[in-house]
mmCIF file of C-alpha atoms and ligand atoms in Angstrom:
data_model
loop_
_atom_site.group_PDB
_atom_site.id
_atom_site.type_symbol
_atom_site.label_atom_id
_atom_site.label_comp_id
_atom_site.label_asym_id
_atom_site.label_seq_id
_atom_site.Cartn_x
_atom_site.Cartn_y
_atom_site.Cartn_z
ATOM 1 C CA UNK A 1 -6.693 5.637 -23.919
ATOM 2 C CA UNK A 2 -8.125 8.533 -21.981
ATOM 3 C CA UNK A 3 -6.208 9.460 -18.825
ATOM 4 C CA UNK A 4 -8.671 9.707 -15.998
ATOM 5 C CA UNK A 5 -6.342 10.497 -13.080
ATOM 6 C CA UNK A 6 -2.620 10.880 -12.462
ATOM 7 C CA UNK A 7 -1.249 10.337 -8.980
ATOM 8 C CA UNK A 8 2.318 10.451 -7.671
ATOM 9 C CA UNK A 9 3.018 6.814 -8.543
ATOM 10 C CA UNK A 10 0.318 5.697 -10.959
ATOM 11 C CA UNK A 11 -1.774 6.745 -13.958
ATOM 12 C CA UNK A 12 -5.366 5.543 -14.350
ATOM 13 C CA UNK A 13 -6.820 5.153 -17.858
ATOM 14 C CA UNK A 14 -10.409 4.671 -18.934
ATOM 15 C CA UNK A 15 -11.391 1.248 -20.341
ATOM 16 C CA UNK A 16 -14.074 0.461 -22.890
ATOM 17 C CA UNK A 17 -15.875 -1.380 -20.113
ATOM 18 C CA UNK A 18 -16.625 1.414 -17.687
ATOM 19 C CA UNK A 19 -16.588 -1.009 -14.742
ATOM 20 C CA UNK A 20 -12.878 -1.547 -15.303
ATOM 21 C CA UNK A 21 -9.773 0.642 -15.154
ATOM 22 C CA UNK A 22 -6.278 0.366 -16.639
ATOM 23 C CA UNK A 23 -3.550 1.126 -14.092
ATOM 24 C CA UNK A 24 -0.042 2.125 -15.149
ATOM 25 C CA UNK A 25 2.747 2.110 -12.551
ATOM 26 C CA UNK A 26 5.187 4.975 -13.036
ATOM 27 C CA UNK A 27 8.920 5.175 -12.271
ATOM 28 C CA UNK A 28 8.529 8.179 -9.937
ATOM 29 C CA UNK A 29 9.200 8.002 -6.243
ATOM 30 C CA UNK A 30 7.975 10.752 -3.939
ATOM 31 C CA UNK A 31 8.117 11.367 -0.212
ATOM 32 C CA UNK A 32 7.108 14.030 2.327
ATOM 33 C CA UNK A 33 3.929 14.939 0.381
ATOM 34 C CA UNK A 34 5.787 15.225 -2.919
ATOM 35 C CA UNK A 35 8.579 17.522 -1.656
ATOM 36 C CA UNK A 36 11.215 14.863 -2.400
ATOM 37 C CA UNK A 37 11.052 13.388 -5.839
ATOM 38 C CA UNK A 38 13.166 11.114 -8.026
ATOM 39 C CA UNK A 39 12.799 8.819 -11.039
ATOM 40 C CA UNK A 40 14.023 5.227 -10.722
ATOM 41 C CA UNK A 41 14.349 2.878 -13.707
ATOM 42 C CA UNK A 42 12.189 -0.212 -13.237
ATOM 43 C CA UNK A 43 10.326 1.101 -10.151
ATOM 44 C CA UNK A 44 6.985 0.833 -11.989
ATOM 45 C CA UNK A 45 7.739 -2.699 -13.010
ATOM 46 C CA UNK A 46 8.829 -3.791 -9.477
ATOM 47 C CA UNK A 47 5.738 -2.288 -7.830
ATOM 48 C CA UNK A 48 3.354 -3.632 -10.422
ATOM 49 C CA UNK A 49 4.785 -7.168 -10.105
ATOM 50 C CA UNK A 50 4.869 -7.008 -6.280
ATOM 51 C CA UNK A 51 1.319 -5.623 -6.020
ATOM 52 C CA UNK A 52 0.032 -8.183 -8.553
ATOM 53 C CA UNK A 53 1.623 -11.073 -6.654
ATOM 54 C CA UNK A 54 0.268 -9.839 -3.336
ATOM 55 C CA UNK A 55 -3.267 -9.129 -4.567
ATOM 56 C CA UNK A 56 -3.447 -12.569 -6.256
ATOM 57 C CA UNK A 57 -2.396 -14.089 -2.947
ATOM 58 C CA UNK A 58 -5.000 -12.075 -0.968
ATOM 59 C CA UNK A 59 -7.729 -13.087 -3.437
ATOM 60 C CA UNK A 60 -6.716 -16.766 -3.043
ATOM 61 C CA UNK A 61 -7.058 -16.322 0.678
ATOM 62 C CA UNK A 62 -10.589 -14.890 0.361
ATOM 63 C CA UNK A 63 -9.970 -11.123 0.433
ATOM 64 C CA UNK A 64 -11.923 -9.321 -2.285
ATOM 65 C CA UNK A 65 -9.770 -6.731 -4.072
ATOM 66 C CA UNK A 66 -10.051 -4.442 -7.101
ATOM 67 C CA UNK A 67 -7.379 -6.469 -8.940
ATOM 68 C CA UNK A 68 -8.369 -8.320 -12.134
ATOM 69 C CA UNK A 69 -5.088 -9.198 -13.823
ATOM 70 C CA UNK A 70 -1.559 -8.114 -14.650
ATOM 71 C CA UNK A 71 -1.368 -7.031 -18.253
ATOM 72 C CA UNK A 72 2.340 -6.450 -18.725
ATOM 73 C CA UNK A 73 5.436 -5.412 -16.718
ATOM 74 C CA UNK A 74 4.039 -2.020 -15.667
ATOM 75 C CA UNK A 75 0.281 -2.254 -16.116
ATOM 76 C CA UNK A 76 -2.710 -4.009 -14.599
ATOM 77 C CA UNK A 77 -6.450 -4.219 -15.183
ATOM 78 C CA UNK A 78 -8.594 -3.436 -12.131
ATOM 79 C CA UNK A 79 -12.256 -3.007 -11.205
ATOM 80 C CA UNK A 80 -13.275 0.639 -11.353
ATOM 81 C CA UNK A 81 -14.000 1.721 -7.820
ATOM 82 C CA UNK A 82 -14.430 5.040 -6.107
ATOM 83 C CA UNK A 83 -11.531 5.435 -3.707
ATOM 84 C CA UNK A 84 -12.582 6.212 -0.117
ATOM 85 C CA UNK A 85 -10.338 9.140 0.979
ATOM 86 C CA UNK A 86 -8.812 7.344 3.948
ATOM 87 C CA UNK A 87 -5.239 6.071 4.447
ATOM 88 C CA UNK A 88 -5.749 2.919 6.491
ATOM 89 C CA UNK A 89 -2.578 2.204 8.405
ATOM 90 C CA UNK A 90 -1.813 -0.932 10.478
ATOM 91 C CA UNK A 91 1.292 -1.088 12.655
ATOM 92 C CA UNK A 92 2.957 -4.101 14.260
ATOM 93 C CA UNK A 93 6.226 -2.410 15.248
ATOM 94 C CA UNK A 94 6.827 1.246 16.105
ATOM 95 C CA UNK A 95 8.437 3.195 13.225
ATOM 96 C CA UNK A 96 8.174 6.467 11.273
ATOM 97 C CA UNK A 97 5.577 8.988 12.405
ATOM 98 C CA UNK A 98 4.496 6.885 15.363
ATOM 99 C CA UNK A 99 8.052 6.839 16.820
ATOM 100 C CA UNK A 100 8.301 10.600 16.345
ATOM 101 C CA UNK A 101 4.871 11.503 17.693
ATOM 102 C CA UNK A 102 5.071 9.501 20.913
ATOM 103 C CA UNK A 103 8.873 9.670 21.479
ATOM 104 C CA UNK A 104 9.217 5.930 21.095
ATOM 105 C CA UNK A 105 12.193 3.973 19.840
ATOM 106 C CA UNK A 106 11.869 2.660 16.310
ATOM 107 C CA UNK A 107 11.694 -1.135 16.453
ATOM 108 C CA UNK A 108 9.638 -1.365 19.643
ATOM 109 C CA UNK A 109 7.175 -4.303 19.295
ATOM 110 C CA UNK A 110 3.545 -3.361 19.871
ATOM 111 C CA UNK A 111 1.432 -5.493 22.212
ATOM 112 C CA UNK A 112 -1.337 -5.539 19.617
ATOM 113 C CA UNK A 113 -1.617 -4.192 16.052
ATOM 114 C CA UNK A 114 -2.501 -0.513 15.945
ATOM 115 C CA UNK A 115 -5.185 0.593 13.483
ATOM 116 C CA UNK A 116 -4.848 4.201 12.339
ATOM 117 C CA UNK A 117 -6.767 6.430 9.920
ATOM 118 C CA UNK A 118 -5.547 9.479 8.017
ATOM 119 C CA UNK A 119 -7.769 11.682 5.954
ATOM 120 C CA UNK A 120 -6.395 11.531 2.399
ATOM 121 C CA UNK A 121 -5.841 15.187 1.523
ATOM 122 C CA UNK A 122 -2.531 16.478 0.246
ATOM 123 C CA UNK A 123 -3.380 20.108 1.021
ATOM 124 C CA UNK A 124 -3.878 19.223 4.681
ATOM 125 C CA UNK A 125 -0.908 16.855 4.706
ATOM 126 C CA UNK A 126 -3.099 13.715 5.331
ATOM 127 C CA UNK A 127 -4.110 14.532 8.993
ATOM 128 C CA UNK A 128 -4.514 11.690 11.440
ATOM 129 C CA UNK A 129 -8.234 11.229 12.325
ATOM 130 C CA UNK A 130 -10.141 8.847 14.596
ATOM 131 C CA UNK A 131 -13.069 6.548 13.872
ATOM 132 C CA UNK A 132 -15.621 9.168 14.995
ATOM 133 C CA UNK A 133 -14.139 11.805 12.685
ATOM 134 C CA UNK A 134 -14.364 9.427 9.738
ATOM 135 C CA UNK A 135 -18.072 8.742 10.343
ATOM 136 C CA UNK A 136 -19.064 12.271 11.558
ATOM 137 C CA UNK A 137 -17.445 13.879 8.484
ATOM 138 C CA UNK A 138 -19.423 11.544 6.214
ATOM 139 C CA UNK A 139 -16.311 9.874 4.776
ATOM 140 C CA UNK A 140 -17.645 6.401 5.637
ATOM 141 C CA UNK A 141 -20.678 4.951 7.388
ATOM 142 C CA UNK A 142 -20.282 3.113 10.700
ATOM 143 C CA UNK A 143 -20.949 -0.150 8.855
ATOM 144 C CA UNK A 144 -18.342 0.600 6.178
ATOM 145 C CA UNK A 145 -15.779 1.502 8.831
ATOM 146 C CA UNK A 146 -16.386 -1.823 10.574
ATOM 147 C CA UNK A 147 -15.807 -3.680 7.334
ATOM 148 C CA UNK A 148 -12.578 -1.692 6.718
ATOM 149 C CA UNK A 149 -11.273 -2.371 10.219
ATOM 150 C CA UNK A 150 -12.010 -6.077 10.031
ATOM 151 C CA UNK A 151 -10.494 -6.408 6.545
ATOM 152 C CA UNK A 152 -7.385 -4.416 7.525
ATOM 153 C CA UNK A 153 -6.667 -6.809 10.420
ATOM 154 C CA UNK A 154 -7.260 -9.864 8.265
ATOM 155 C CA UNK A 155 -4.938 -8.427 5.576
ATOM 156 C CA UNK A 156 -2.298 -7.701 8.265
ATOM 157 C CA UNK A 157 -2.323 -11.360 9.367
ATOM 158 C CA UNK A 158 -2.127 -12.636 5.776
ATOM 159 C CA UNK A 159 0.642 -10.166 4.784
ATOM 160 C CA UNK A 160 2.676 -10.966 7.900
ATOM 161 C CA UNK A 161 2.522 -14.672 6.958
ATOM 162 C CA UNK A 162 3.506 -14.071 3.332
ATOM 163 C CA UNK A 163 6.343 -11.693 4.123
ATOM 164 C CA UNK A 164 7.685 -13.946 6.877
ATOM 165 C CA UNK A 165 8.032 -16.757 4.336
ATOM 166 C CA UNK A 166 10.218 -14.233 2.451
ATOM 167 C CA UNK A 167 12.328 -13.537 5.594
ATOM 168 C CA UNK A 168 10.749 -10.079 5.900
ATOM 169 C CA UNK A 169 9.147 -8.476 8.938
ATOM 170 C CA UNK A 170 6.067 -6.396 8.219
ATOM 171 C CA UNK A 171 6.581 -3.351 10.443
ATOM 172 C CA UNK A 172 3.614 -1.302 9.167
ATOM 173 C CA UNK A 173 1.689 -0.581 5.997
ATOM 174 C CA UNK A 174 -0.923 1.640 4.401
ATOM 175 C CA UNK A 175 -3.890 0.408 2.379
ATOM 176 C CA UNK A 176 -6.802 2.050 0.664
ATOM 177 C CA UNK A 177 -10.356 0.862 0.028
ATOM 178 C CA UNK A 178 -12.754 1.640 -2.797
ATOM 179 C CA UNK A 179 -16.472 1.317 -3.413
ATOM 180 C CA UNK A 180 -17.864 -0.592 -6.347
ATOM 181 C CA UNK A 181 -20.862 0.644 -8.336
ATOM 182 C CA UNK A 182 -23.055 -1.571 -6.189
ATOM 183 C CA UNK A 183 -21.644 -0.023 -2.982
ATOM 184 C CA UNK A 184 -19.393 -2.869 -1.880
ATOM 185 C CA UNK A 185 -16.213 -1.814 -0.013
ATOM 186 C CA UNK A 186 -13.142 -3.688 -1.329
ATOM 187 C CA UNK A 187 -9.376 -3.420 -1.075
ATOM 188 C CA UNK A 188 -7.910 -1.133 -3.829
ATOM 189 C CA UNK A 189 -4.739 0.838 -4.693
ATOM 190 C CA UNK A 190 -1.414 -0.991 -4.198
ATOM 191 C CA UNK A 191 0.631 -2.981 -1.687
ATOM 192 C CA UNK A 192 4.359 -2.558 -2.357
ATOM 193 C CA UNK A 193 7.606 -1.395 -0.715
ATOM 194 C CA UNK A 194 6.218 2.102 -1.283
ATOM 195 C CA UNK A 195 3.394 1.428 1.137
ATOM 196 C CA UNK A 196 4.876 -1.154 3.571
ATOM 197 C CA UNK A 197 7.830 -1.032 5.911
ATOM 198 C CA UNK A 198 9.750 -4.272 5.468
ATOM 199 C CA UNK A 199 12.784 -5.251 7.478
ATOM 200 C CA UNK A 200 15.038 -8.213 6.912
ATOM 201 C CA UNK A 201 14.232 -10.848 9.569
ATOM 202 C CA UNK A 202 17.910 -11.473 10.436
ATOM 203 C CA UNK A 203 19.601 -8.101 10.025
ATOM 204 C CA UNK A 204 16.692 -5.643 10.334
ATOM 205 C CA UNK A 205 17.950 -4.047 7.107
ATOM 206 C CA UNK A 206 15.265 -1.810 5.585
ATOM 207 C CA UNK A 207 13.943 -3.048 2.231
ATOM 208 C CA UNK A 208 11.345 -0.381 1.499
ATOM 209 C CA UNK A 209 10.722 3.295 0.680
ATOM 210 C CA UNK A 210 12.563 4.400 3.866
ATOM 211 C CA UNK A 211 15.734 3.782 1.788
ATOM 212 C CA UNK A 212 14.549 6.695 -0.441
ATOM 213 C CA UNK A 213 13.055 8.849 2.366
ATOM 214 C CA UNK A 214 16.245 8.579 4.509
ATOM 215 C CA UNK A 215 18.837 8.613 1.652
ATOM 216 C CA UNK A 216 20.117 5.137 2.483
ATOM 217 C CA UNK A 217 20.873 4.298 -1.157
ATOM 218 C CA UNK A 218 20.294 1.072 -3.119
ATOM 219 C CA UNK A 219 16.542 1.829 -3.322
ATOM 220 C CA UNK A 220 15.712 -0.253 -6.381
ATOM 221 C CA UNK A 221 18.030 -3.063 -5.292
ATOM 222 C CA UNK A 222 15.820 -3.358 -2.207
ATOM 223 C CA UNK A 223 12.563 -3.409 -4.229
ATOM 224 C CA UNK A 224 14.084 -6.014 -6.601
ATOM 225 C CA UNK A 225 15.099 -8.112 -3.581
ATOM 226 C CA UNK A 226 11.544 -7.958 -2.126
ATOM 227 C CA UNK A 227 10.131 -9.189 -5.479
ATOM 228 C CA UNK A 228 12.728 -11.938 -5.724
ATOM 229 C CA UNK A 229 11.976 -13.170 -2.186
ATOM 230 C CA UNK A 230 8.185 -13.069 -2.715
ATOM 231 C CA UNK A 231 8.513 -15.099 -5.940
ATOM 232 C CA UNK A 232 10.761 -17.644 -4.179
ATOM 233 C CA UNK A 233 8.347 -17.950 -1.256
ATOM 234 C CA UNK A 234 5.503 -18.642 -3.631
ATOM 235 C CA UNK A 235 7.242 -21.403 -5.528
HETATM 236 N N1 UDP B 1 2.402 5.332 4.146
HETATM 237 C C1 UDP B 1 2.088 5.380 2.799
HETATM 238 N N2 UDP B 1 1.622 6.593 2.289
HETATM 239 C C2 UDP B 1 1.499 7.670 3.025
HETATM 240 C C3 UDP B 1 1.848 7.621 4.383
HETATM 241 C C4 UDP B 1 2.289 6.425 4.925
HETATM 242 O O1 UDP B 1 2.134 4.398 2.093
HETATM 243 O O2 UDP B 1 1.077 8.722 2.485
HETATM 244 C C5 UDP B 1 2.877 4.040 4.751
HETATM 245 C C6 UDP B 1 4.389 4.073 5.073
HETATM 246 O O3 UDP B 1 5.136 3.587 4.004
HETATM 247 C C7 UDP B 1 4.449 3.159 6.264
HETATM 248 C C8 UDP B 1 3.091 3.325 6.953
HETATM 249 O O4 UDP B 1 2.216 3.844 5.965
HETATM 250 O O5 UDP B 1 4.590 1.814 5.853
HETATM 251 C C9 UDP B 1 3.066 4.257 8.144
HETATM 252 O O6 UDP B 1 3.664 5.468 7.775
HETATM 253 P P1 UDP B 1 3.941 6.606 8.869
HETATM 254 O O7 UDP B 1 2.682 7.114 9.440
HETATM 255 O O8 UDP B 1 4.959 6.147 9.842
HETATM 256 O O9 UDP B 1 4.459 7.852 8.036
HETATM 257 P P2 UDP B 1 5.890 8.265 7.444
HETATM 258 O O10 UDP B 1 6.891 7.935 8.469
HETATM 259 O O11 UDP B 1 6.001 7.419 6.203
HETATM 260 O O12 UDP B 1 5.682 9.699 7.144
#
């Protein structure tokens, strides 16, 4: 298969049907714009299984996504979309860059979810932008942005519900949207412990990529635990 694109965590291959794409989840973990890098056995498998389970759940709940089906432990078949270069972030609890930027204590509950946008550009270090920037720079139309915002908040509610059943608190997460050939904006990319902050509901223990970013150890044990809990919650 022809490799179309290689990112930090995934490879995208061309399919015979040009409306589809074959996604391979790699074992690489990166942080701080690729400055910190490590290979972890089974990471690709955990993230593929977690993303597949979550996208199947979102589809069942009426959210249209690029996901078609899981093919094997590390690969999935998806609709071929053009990724909109925005990192769409939703926060329920203060953590990470928000804590740092505003001098807030990590763990502070927000009165309402915060919707944030970053311009996806590694060279510029994904700068934070506002709604006007996104439209004025031609990244999205006003209408597309409204769809993204509405979908992001619906997805936040659905994910919070699913994770809570798994005894996990959804602190914050990043999603990406893509455009189909017909111009429809749908959820794409992945939803995994790489892209969500997940804390144990009883102990506040971190079960996400912060274990890698902050050298807390037991990184894959945490990803495996998230998958185990999600599977249990489903059954
Ligand atoms: N995030 C991500 N990819 C990025 C930046 C952030 O998946 O390139 C996720 C991150 O895992 C967290 C949320 O988005 O769940 C908010 O991240 P934050 O802005 O706090 O940045 P960080 O502290 O990760 O630099």
